[in-house]
PDB file of C-alpha atoms and ligand atoms in Angstrom:
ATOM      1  CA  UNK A   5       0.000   0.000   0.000  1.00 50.00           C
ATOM      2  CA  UNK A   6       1.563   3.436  -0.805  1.00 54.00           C
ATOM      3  CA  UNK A   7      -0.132   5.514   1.770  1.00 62.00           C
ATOM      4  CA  UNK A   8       3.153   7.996   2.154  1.00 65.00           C
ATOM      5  CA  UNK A   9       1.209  11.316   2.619  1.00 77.00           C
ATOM      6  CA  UNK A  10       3.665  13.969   3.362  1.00 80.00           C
ATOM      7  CA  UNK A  11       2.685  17.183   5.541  1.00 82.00           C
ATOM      8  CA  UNK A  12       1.991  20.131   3.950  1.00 82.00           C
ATOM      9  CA  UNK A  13       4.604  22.505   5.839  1.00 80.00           C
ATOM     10  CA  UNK A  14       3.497  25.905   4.449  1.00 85.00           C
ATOM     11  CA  UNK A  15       1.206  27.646   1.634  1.00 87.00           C
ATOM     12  CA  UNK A  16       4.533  28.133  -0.803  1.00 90.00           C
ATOM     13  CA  UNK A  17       5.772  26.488  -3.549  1.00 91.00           C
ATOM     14  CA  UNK A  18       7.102  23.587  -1.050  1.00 90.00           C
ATOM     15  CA  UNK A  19       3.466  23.064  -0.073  1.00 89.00           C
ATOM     16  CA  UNK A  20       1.965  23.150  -3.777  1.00 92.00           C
ATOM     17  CA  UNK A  21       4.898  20.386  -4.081  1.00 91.00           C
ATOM     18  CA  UNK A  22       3.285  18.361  -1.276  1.00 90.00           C
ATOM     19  CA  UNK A  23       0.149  18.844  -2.348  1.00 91.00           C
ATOM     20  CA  UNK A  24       0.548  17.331  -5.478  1.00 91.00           C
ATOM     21  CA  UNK A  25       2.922  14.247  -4.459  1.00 90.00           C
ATOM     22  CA  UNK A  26      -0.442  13.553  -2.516  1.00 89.00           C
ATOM     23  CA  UNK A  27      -2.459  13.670  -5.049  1.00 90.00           C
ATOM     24  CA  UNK A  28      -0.254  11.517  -6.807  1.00 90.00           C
ATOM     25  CA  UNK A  29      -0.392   9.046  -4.247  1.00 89.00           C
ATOM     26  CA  UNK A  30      -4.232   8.804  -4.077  1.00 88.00           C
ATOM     27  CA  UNK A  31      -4.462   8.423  -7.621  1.00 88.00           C
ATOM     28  CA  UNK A  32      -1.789   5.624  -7.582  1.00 89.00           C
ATOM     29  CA  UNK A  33      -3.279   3.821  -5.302  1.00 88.00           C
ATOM     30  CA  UNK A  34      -6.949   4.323  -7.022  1.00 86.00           C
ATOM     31  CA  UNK A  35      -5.141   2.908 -10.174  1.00 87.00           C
ATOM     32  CA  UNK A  36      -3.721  -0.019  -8.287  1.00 89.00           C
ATOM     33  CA  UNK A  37      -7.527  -0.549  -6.653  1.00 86.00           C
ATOM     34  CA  UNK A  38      -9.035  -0.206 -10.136  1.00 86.00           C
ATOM     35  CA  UNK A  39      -6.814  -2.556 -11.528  1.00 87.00           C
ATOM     36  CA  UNK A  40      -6.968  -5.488  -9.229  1.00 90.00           C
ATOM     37  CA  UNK A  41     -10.259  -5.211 -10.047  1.00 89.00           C
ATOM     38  CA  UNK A  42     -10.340  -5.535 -13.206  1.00 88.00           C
ATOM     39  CA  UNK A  43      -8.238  -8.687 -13.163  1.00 90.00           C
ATOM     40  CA  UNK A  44     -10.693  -9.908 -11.196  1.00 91.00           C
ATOM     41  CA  UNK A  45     -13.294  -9.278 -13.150  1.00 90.00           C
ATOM     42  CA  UNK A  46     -11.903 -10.630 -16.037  1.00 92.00           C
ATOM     43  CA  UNK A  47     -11.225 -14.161 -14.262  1.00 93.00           C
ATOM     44  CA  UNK A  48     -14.417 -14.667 -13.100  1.00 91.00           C
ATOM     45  CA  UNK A  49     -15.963 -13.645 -16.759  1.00 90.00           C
ATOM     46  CA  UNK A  50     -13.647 -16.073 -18.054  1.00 93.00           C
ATOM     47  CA  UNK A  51     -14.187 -18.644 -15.821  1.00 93.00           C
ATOM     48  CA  UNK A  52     -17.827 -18.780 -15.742  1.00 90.00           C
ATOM     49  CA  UNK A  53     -18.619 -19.770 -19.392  1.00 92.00           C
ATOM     50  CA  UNK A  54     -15.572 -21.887 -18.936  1.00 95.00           C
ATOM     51  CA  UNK A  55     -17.115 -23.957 -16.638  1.00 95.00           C
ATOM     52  CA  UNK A  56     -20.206 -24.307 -18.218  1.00 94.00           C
ATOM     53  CA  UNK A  57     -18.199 -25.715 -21.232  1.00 96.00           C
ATOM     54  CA  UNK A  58     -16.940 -28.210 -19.100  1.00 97.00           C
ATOM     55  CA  UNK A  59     -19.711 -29.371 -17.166  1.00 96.00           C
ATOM     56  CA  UNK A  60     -21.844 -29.919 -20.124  1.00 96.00           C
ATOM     57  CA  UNK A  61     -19.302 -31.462 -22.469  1.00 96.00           C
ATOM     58  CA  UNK A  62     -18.974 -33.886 -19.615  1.00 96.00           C
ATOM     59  CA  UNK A  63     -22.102 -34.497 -19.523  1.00 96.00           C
ATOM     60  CA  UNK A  64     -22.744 -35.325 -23.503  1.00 96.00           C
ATOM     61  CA  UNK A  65     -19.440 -37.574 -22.922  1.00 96.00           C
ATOM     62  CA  UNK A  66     -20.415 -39.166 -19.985  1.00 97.00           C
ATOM     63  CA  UNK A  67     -24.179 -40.058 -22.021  1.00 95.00           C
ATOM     64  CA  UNK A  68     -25.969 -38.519 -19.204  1.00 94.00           C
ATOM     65  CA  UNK A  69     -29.008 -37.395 -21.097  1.00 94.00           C
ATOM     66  CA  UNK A  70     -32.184 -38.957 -21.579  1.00 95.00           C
ATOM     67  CA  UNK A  71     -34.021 -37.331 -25.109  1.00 96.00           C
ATOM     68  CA  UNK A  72     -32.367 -36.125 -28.512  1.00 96.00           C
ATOM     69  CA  UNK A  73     -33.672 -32.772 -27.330  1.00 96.00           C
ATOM     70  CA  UNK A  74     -32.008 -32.915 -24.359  1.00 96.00           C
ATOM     71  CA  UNK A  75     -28.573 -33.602 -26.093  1.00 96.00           C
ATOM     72  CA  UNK A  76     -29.077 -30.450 -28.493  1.00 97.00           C
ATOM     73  CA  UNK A  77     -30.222 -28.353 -25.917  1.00 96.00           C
ATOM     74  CA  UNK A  78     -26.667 -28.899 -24.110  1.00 96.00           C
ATOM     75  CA  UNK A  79     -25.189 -28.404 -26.932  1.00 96.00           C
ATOM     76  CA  UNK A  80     -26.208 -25.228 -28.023  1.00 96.00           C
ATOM     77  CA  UNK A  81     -25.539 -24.212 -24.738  1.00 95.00           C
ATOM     78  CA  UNK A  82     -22.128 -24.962 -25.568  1.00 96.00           C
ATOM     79  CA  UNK A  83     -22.382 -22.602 -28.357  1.00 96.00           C
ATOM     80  CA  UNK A  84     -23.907 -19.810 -26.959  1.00 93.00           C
ATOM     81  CA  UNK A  85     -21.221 -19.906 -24.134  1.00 94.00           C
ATOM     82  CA  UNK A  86     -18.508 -20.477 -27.195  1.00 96.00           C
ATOM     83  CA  UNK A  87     -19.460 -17.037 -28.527  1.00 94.00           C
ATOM     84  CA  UNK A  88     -19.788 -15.634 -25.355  1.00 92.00           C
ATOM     85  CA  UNK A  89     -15.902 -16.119 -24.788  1.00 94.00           C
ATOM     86  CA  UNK A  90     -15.357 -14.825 -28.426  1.00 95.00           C
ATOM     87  CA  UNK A  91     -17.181 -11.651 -27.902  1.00 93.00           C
ATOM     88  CA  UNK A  92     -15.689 -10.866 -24.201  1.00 94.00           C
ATOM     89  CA  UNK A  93     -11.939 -11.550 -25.529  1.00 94.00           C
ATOM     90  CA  UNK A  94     -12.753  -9.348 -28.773  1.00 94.00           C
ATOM     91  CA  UNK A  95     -13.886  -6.619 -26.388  1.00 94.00           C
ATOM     92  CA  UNK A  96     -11.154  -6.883 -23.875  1.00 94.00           C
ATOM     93  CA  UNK A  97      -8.854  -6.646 -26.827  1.00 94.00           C
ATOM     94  CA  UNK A  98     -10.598  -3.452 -28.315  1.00 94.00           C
ATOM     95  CA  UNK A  99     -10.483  -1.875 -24.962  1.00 93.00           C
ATOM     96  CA  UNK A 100      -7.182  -2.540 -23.799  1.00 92.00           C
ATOM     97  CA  UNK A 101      -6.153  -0.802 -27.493  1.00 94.00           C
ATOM     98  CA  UNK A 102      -7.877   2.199 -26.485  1.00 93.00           C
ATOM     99  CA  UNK A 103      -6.804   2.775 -23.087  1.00 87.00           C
ATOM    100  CA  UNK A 104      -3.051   2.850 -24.184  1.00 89.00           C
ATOM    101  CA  UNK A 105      -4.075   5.036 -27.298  1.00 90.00           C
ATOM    102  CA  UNK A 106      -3.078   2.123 -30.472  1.00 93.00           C
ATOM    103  CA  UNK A 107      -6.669   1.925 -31.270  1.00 94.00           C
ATOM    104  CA  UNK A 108      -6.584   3.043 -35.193  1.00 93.00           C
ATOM    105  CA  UNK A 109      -9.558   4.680 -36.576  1.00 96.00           C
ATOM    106  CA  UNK A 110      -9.976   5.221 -40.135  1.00 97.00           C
ATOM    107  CA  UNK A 111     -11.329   9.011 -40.118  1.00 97.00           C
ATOM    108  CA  UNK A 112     -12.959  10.435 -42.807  1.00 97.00           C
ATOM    109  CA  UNK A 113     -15.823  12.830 -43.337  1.00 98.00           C
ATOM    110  CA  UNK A 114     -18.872  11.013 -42.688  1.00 97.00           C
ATOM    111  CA  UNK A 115     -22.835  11.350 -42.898  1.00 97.00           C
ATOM    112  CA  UNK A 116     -24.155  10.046 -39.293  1.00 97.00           C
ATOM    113  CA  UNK A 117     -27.833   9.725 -40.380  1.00 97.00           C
ATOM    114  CA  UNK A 118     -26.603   6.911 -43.331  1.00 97.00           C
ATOM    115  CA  UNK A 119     -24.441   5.208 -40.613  1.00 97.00           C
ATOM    116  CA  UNK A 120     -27.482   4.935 -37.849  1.00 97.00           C
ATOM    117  CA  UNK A 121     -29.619   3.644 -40.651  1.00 96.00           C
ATOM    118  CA  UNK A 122     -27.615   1.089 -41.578  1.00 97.00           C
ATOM    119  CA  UNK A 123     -27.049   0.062 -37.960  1.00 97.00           C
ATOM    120  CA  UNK A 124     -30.971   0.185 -37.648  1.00 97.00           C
ATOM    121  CA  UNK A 125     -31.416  -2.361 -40.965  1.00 96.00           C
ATOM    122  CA  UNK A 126     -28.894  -4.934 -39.093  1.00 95.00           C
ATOM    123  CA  UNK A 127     -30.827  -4.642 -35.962  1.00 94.00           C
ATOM    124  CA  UNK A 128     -34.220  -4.611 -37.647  1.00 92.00           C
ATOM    125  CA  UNK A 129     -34.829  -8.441 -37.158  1.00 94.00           C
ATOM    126  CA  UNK A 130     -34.625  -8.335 -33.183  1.00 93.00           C
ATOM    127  CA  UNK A 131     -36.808  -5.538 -32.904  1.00 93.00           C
ATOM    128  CA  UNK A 132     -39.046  -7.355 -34.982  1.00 94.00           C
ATOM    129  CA  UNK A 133     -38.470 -10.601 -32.694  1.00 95.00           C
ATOM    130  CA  UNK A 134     -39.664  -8.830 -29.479  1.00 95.00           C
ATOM    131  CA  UNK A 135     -42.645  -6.829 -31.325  1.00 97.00           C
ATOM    132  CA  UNK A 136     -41.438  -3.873 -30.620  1.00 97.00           C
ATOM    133  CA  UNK A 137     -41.525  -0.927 -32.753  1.00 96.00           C
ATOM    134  CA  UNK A 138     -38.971   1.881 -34.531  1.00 96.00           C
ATOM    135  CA  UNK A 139     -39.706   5.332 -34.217  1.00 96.00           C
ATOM    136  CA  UNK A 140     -37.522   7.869 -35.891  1.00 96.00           C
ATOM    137  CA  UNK A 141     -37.211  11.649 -36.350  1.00 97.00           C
ATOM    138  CA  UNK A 142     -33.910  11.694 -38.478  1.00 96.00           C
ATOM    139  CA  UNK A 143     -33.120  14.483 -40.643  1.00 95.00           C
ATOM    140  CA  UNK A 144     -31.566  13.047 -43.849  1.00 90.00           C
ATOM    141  CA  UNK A 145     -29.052  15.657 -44.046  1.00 91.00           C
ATOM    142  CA  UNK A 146     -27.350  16.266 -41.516  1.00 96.00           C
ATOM    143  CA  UNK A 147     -23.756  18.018 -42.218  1.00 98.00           C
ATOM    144  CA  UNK A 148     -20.837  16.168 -42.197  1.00 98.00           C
ATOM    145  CA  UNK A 149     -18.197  14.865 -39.376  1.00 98.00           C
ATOM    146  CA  UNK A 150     -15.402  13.327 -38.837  1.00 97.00           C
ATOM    147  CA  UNK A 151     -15.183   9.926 -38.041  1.00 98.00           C
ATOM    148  CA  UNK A 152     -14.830   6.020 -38.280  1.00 98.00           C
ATOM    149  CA  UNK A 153     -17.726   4.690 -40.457  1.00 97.00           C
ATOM    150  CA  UNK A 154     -17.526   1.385 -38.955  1.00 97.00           C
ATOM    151  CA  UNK A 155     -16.703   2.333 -35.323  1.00 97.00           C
ATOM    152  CA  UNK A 156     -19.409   4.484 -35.226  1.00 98.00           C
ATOM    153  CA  UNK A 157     -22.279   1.953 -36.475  1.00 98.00           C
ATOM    154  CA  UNK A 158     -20.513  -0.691 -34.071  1.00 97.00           C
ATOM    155  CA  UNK A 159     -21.641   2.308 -31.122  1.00 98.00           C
ATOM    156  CA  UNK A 160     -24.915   2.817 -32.641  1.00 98.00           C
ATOM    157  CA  UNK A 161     -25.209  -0.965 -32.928  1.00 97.00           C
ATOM    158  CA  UNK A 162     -24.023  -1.270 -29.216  1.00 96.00           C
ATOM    159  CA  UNK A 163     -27.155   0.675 -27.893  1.00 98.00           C
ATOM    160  CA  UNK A 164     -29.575  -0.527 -29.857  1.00 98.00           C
ATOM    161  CA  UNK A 165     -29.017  -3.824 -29.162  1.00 95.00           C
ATOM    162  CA  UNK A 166     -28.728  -2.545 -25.468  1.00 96.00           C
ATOM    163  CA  UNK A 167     -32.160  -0.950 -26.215  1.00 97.00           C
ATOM    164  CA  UNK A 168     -33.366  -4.268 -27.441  1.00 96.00           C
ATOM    165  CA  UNK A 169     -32.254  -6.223 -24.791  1.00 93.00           C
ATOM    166  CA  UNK A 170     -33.292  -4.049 -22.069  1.00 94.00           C
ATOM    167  CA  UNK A 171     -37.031  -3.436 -23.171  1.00 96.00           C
ATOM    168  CA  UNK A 172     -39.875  -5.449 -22.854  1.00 95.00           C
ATOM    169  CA  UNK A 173     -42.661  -3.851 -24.770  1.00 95.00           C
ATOM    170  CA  UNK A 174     -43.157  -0.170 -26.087  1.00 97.00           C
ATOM    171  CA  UNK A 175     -40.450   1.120 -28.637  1.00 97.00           C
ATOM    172  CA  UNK A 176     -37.707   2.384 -29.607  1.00 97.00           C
ATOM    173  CA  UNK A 177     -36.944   5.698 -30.566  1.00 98.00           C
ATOM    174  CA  UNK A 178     -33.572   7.639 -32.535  1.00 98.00           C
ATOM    175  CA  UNK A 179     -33.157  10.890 -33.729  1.00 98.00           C
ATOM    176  CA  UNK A 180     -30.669  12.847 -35.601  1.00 98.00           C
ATOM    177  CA  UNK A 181     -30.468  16.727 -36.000  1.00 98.00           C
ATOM    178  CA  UNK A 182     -27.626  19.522 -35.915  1.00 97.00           C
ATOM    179  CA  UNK A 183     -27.223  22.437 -33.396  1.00 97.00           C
ATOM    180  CA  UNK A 184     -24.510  25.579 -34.735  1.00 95.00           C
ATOM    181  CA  UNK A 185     -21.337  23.243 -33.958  1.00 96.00           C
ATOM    182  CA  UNK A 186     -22.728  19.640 -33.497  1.00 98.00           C
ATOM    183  CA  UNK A 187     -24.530  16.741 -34.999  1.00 98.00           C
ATOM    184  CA  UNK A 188     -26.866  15.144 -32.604  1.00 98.00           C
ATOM    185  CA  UNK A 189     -28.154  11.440 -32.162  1.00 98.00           C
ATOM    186  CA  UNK A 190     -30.365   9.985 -29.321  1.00 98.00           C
ATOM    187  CA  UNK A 191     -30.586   6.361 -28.575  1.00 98.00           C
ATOM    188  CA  UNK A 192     -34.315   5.707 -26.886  1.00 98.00           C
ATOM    189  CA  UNK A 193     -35.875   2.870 -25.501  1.00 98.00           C
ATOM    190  CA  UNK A 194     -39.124   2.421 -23.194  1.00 98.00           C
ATOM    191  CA  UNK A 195     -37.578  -0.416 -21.062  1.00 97.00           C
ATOM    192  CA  UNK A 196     -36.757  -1.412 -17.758  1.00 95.00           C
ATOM    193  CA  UNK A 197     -34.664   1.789 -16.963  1.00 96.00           C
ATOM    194  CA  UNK A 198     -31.119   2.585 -15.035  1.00 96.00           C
ATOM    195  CA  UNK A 199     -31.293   3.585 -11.251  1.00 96.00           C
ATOM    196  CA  UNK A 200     -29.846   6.439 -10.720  1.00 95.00           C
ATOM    197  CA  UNK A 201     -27.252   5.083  -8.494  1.00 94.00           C
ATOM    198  CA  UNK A 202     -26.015   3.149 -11.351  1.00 94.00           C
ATOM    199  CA  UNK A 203     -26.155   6.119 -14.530  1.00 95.00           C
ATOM    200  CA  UNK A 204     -22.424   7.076 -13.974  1.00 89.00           C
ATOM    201  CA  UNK A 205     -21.316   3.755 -13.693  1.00 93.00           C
ATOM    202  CA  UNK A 206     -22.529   1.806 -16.305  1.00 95.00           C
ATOM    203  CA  UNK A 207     -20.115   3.326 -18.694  1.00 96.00           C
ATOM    204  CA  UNK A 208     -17.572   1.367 -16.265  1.00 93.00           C
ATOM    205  CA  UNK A 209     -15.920  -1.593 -16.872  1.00 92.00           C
ATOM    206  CA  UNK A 210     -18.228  -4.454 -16.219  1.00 91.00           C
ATOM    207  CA  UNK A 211     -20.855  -2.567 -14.315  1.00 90.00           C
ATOM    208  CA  UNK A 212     -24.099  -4.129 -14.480  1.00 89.00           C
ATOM    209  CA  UNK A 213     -27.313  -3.565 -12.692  1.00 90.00           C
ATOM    210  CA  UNK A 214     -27.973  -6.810 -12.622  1.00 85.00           C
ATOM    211  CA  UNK A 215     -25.593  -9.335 -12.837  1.00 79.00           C
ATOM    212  CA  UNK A 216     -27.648 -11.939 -13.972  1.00 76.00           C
ATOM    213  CA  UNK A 217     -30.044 -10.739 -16.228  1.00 76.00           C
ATOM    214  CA  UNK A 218     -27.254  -9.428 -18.187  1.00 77.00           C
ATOM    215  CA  UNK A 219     -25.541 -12.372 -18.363  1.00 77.00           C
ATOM    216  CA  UNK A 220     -28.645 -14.221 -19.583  1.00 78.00           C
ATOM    217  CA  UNK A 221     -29.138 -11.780 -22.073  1.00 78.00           C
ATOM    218  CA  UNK A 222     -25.582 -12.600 -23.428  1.00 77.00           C
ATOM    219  CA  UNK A 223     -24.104  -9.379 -21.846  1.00 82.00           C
ATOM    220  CA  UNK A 224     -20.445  -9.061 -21.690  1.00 87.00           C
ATOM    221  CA  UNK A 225     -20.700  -5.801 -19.251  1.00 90.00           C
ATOM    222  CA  UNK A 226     -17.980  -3.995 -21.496  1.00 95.00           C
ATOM    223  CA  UNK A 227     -20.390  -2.876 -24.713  1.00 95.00           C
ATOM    224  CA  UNK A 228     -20.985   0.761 -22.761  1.00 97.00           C
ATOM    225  CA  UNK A 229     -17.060   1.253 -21.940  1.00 96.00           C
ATOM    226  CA  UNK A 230     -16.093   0.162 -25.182  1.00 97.00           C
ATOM    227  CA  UNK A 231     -18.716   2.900 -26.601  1.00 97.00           C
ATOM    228  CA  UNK A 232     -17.782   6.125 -24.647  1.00 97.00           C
ATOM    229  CA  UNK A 233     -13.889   4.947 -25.912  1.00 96.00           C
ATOM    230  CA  UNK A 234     -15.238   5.062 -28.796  1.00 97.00           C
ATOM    231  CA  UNK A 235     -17.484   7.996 -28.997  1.00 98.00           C
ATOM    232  CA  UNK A 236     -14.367  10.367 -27.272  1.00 96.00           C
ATOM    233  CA  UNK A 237     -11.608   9.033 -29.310  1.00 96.00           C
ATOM    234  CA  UNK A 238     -13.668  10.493 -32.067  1.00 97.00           C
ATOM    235  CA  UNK A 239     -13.985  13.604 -30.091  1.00 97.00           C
ATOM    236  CA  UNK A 240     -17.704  13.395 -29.394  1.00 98.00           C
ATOM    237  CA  UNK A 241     -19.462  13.011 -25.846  1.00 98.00           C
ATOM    238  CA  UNK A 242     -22.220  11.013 -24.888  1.00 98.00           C
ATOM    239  CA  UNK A 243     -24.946  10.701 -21.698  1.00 97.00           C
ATOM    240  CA  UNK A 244     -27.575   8.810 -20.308  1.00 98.00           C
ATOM    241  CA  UNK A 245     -30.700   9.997 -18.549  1.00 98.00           C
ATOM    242  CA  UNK A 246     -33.396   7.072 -17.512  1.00 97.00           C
ATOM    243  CA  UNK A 247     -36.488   6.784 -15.475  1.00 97.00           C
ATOM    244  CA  UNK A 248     -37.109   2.959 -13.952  1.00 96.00           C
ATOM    245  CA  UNK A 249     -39.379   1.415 -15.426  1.00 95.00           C
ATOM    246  CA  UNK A 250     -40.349   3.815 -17.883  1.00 97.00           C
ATOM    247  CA  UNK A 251     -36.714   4.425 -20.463  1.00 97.00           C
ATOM    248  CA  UNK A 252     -33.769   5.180 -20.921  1.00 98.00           C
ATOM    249  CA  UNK A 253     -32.139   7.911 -23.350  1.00 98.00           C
ATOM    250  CA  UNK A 254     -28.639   8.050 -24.981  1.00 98.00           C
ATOM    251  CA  UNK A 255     -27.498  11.136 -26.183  1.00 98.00           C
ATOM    252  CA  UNK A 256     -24.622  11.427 -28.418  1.00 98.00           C
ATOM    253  CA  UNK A 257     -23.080  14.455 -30.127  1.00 98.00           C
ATOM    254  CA  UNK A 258     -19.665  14.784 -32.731  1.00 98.00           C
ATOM    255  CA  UNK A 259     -18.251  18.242 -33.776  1.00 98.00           C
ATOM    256  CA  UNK A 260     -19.566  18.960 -36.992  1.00 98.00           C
ATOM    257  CA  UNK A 261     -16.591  18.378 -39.545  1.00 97.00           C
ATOM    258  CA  UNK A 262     -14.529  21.891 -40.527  1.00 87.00           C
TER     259      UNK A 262
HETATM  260  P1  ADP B   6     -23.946  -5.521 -20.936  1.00 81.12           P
HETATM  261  O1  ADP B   6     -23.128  -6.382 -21.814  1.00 81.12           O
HETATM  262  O2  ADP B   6     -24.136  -6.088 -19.566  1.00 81.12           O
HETATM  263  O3  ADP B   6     -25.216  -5.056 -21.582  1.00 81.12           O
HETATM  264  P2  ADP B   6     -23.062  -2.761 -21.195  1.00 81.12           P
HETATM  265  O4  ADP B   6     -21.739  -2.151 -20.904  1.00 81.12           O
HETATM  266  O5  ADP B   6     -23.572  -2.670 -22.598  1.00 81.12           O
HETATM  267  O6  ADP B   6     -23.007  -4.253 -20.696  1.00 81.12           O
HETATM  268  O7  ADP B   6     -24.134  -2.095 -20.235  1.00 81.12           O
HETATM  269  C1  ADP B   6     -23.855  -2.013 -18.845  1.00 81.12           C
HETATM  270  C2  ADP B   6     -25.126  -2.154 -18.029  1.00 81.12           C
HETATM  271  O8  ADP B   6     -25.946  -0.999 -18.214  1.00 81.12           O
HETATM  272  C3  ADP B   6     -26.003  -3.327 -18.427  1.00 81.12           C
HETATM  273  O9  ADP B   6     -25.637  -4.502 -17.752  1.00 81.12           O
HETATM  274  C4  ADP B   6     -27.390  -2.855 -18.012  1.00 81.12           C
HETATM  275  O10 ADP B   6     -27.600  -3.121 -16.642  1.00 81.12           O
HETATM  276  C5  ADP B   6     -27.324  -1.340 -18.188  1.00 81.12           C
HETATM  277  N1  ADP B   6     -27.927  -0.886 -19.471  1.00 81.12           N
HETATM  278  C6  ADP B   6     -27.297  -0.591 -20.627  1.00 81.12           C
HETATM  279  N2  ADP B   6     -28.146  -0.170 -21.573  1.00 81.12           N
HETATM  280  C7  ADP B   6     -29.373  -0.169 -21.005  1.00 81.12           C
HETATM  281  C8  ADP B   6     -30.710   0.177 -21.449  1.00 81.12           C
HETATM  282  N3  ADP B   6     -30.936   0.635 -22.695  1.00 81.12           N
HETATM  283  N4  ADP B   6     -31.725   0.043 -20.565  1.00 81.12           N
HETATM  284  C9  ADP B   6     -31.506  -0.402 -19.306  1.00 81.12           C
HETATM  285  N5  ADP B   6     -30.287  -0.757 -18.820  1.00 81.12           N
HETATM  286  C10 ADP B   6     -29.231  -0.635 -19.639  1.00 81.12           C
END
């Protein structure tokens, strides 16, 4: 532990000097917290489809099932915990490329209302899957910015399928207009909501609300931390704002491009 706080002596530069070698030391030792964390995090998330993989290929090896459905129901749970593991070592790898700064985006001027309509014609077939329904308000031409065609679906991708997984019944809703500076896209949905103890963490690391029900719903916990990455590295900011029960609203904005 590198609790070394030194006494501030007087208000001069000597001071100022001990001020900020205690600052440093909080911060290094929030960095060390934050990290053990995470390591820990990451072993459990690895571990528990792991074991799931072993358990059940034990079972289909060891014959211990009693129906042809039975046997394809273990398998695909194999599957579905195979591409769980391929999607959370993807994401780890994206993220730990962004936080030392070797993530490459391909930047060039693009049209964000073409981009969030062809995320919304991949993610047509779940909406269609849960009955619920698009609504849209999305001005076709919007001016230009400057960013990563592909990065930015995968974000708009991100919380739709968030928006998806997270609502029951009602809709979902996206917009796209420009302010003086900005181009502007909200992200709606009339789900389950965030509590508000939760809205400035779930951009974190593997914060979830609930544990389980994300996992269930094939959550990784990183899709939100990979976004904001994402969304800053391409100088634009994002928010939430939610109500339980009733929605929750993304709101994303990128300098318009000189
Ligand atoms: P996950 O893979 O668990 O969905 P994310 O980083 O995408 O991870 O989201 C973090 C958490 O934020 C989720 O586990 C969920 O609890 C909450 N969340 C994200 N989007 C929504 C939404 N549209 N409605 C309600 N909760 C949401």
């Amino acid at each position: 532990n590198l609790d070394i706080r030194v006494s501030i002596p007087s208000d001069d530069e000597v001071g100022s000097l001990g001020r900020a070698i205690n600052d440093l030391a909080i911060e290094t030792n929030r960095y060390r917290s934050n990290r053990k964390e995470f390591f820990a995090n990451i072993s459990h998330e690895l571990r528990t489809p792991i074991s799931y993989l072993k358990g059940y290929a034990q079972v289909l090896k060891q014959g211990l099932y009693q129906t042809e459905e039975e046997r394809l129901h273990y398998l695909n749970i194999i599957e579905e915990e195979t591409e769980r593991l391929v999607r959370l070592i993807n994401d780890l790898f994206d993220l730990s490329k962004m936080e030392e700064g070797k993530f490459d985006l391909q930047m060039s001027p693009i049209n964000l209302t073409e981009v969030l309509e062809s995320a919304l014609f991949k993610v047509k077939m779940e909406f269609k899957k849960k009955g619920l329904t698009l609504k849209s308000q999305i001005d076709e031409d919007v001016p230009y910015i400057n960013g990563d065609g592909l990065r930015l679906e995968q974000i708009f991708m991100n919380l739709l399928g968030n928006a998806v997984r997270y609502t029951e019944k009602g809709s979902i809703y996206v917009k796209v207009w420009s302010t003086d500076r900005k181009v502007h896209v909200i992200v709606e949905d009339t789900g389950m909501g965030i509590p508000e103890k939760d809205l400035l963490l779930v951009f974190e690391r593997f914060h979830r609300v609930e544990k389980s029900r994300s996992r269930e719903l094939g959550g990784t916990g990183l899709g939100l931390a990979i976004v904001k990455n994402l969304v800053e590295l391409q100088n634009g900011t994002i928010s939430v704002s939610s109500e339980m029960g009733r929605g929750t609203r993304f709101h994303l904005s990128f300098p318009i491009a000189e």
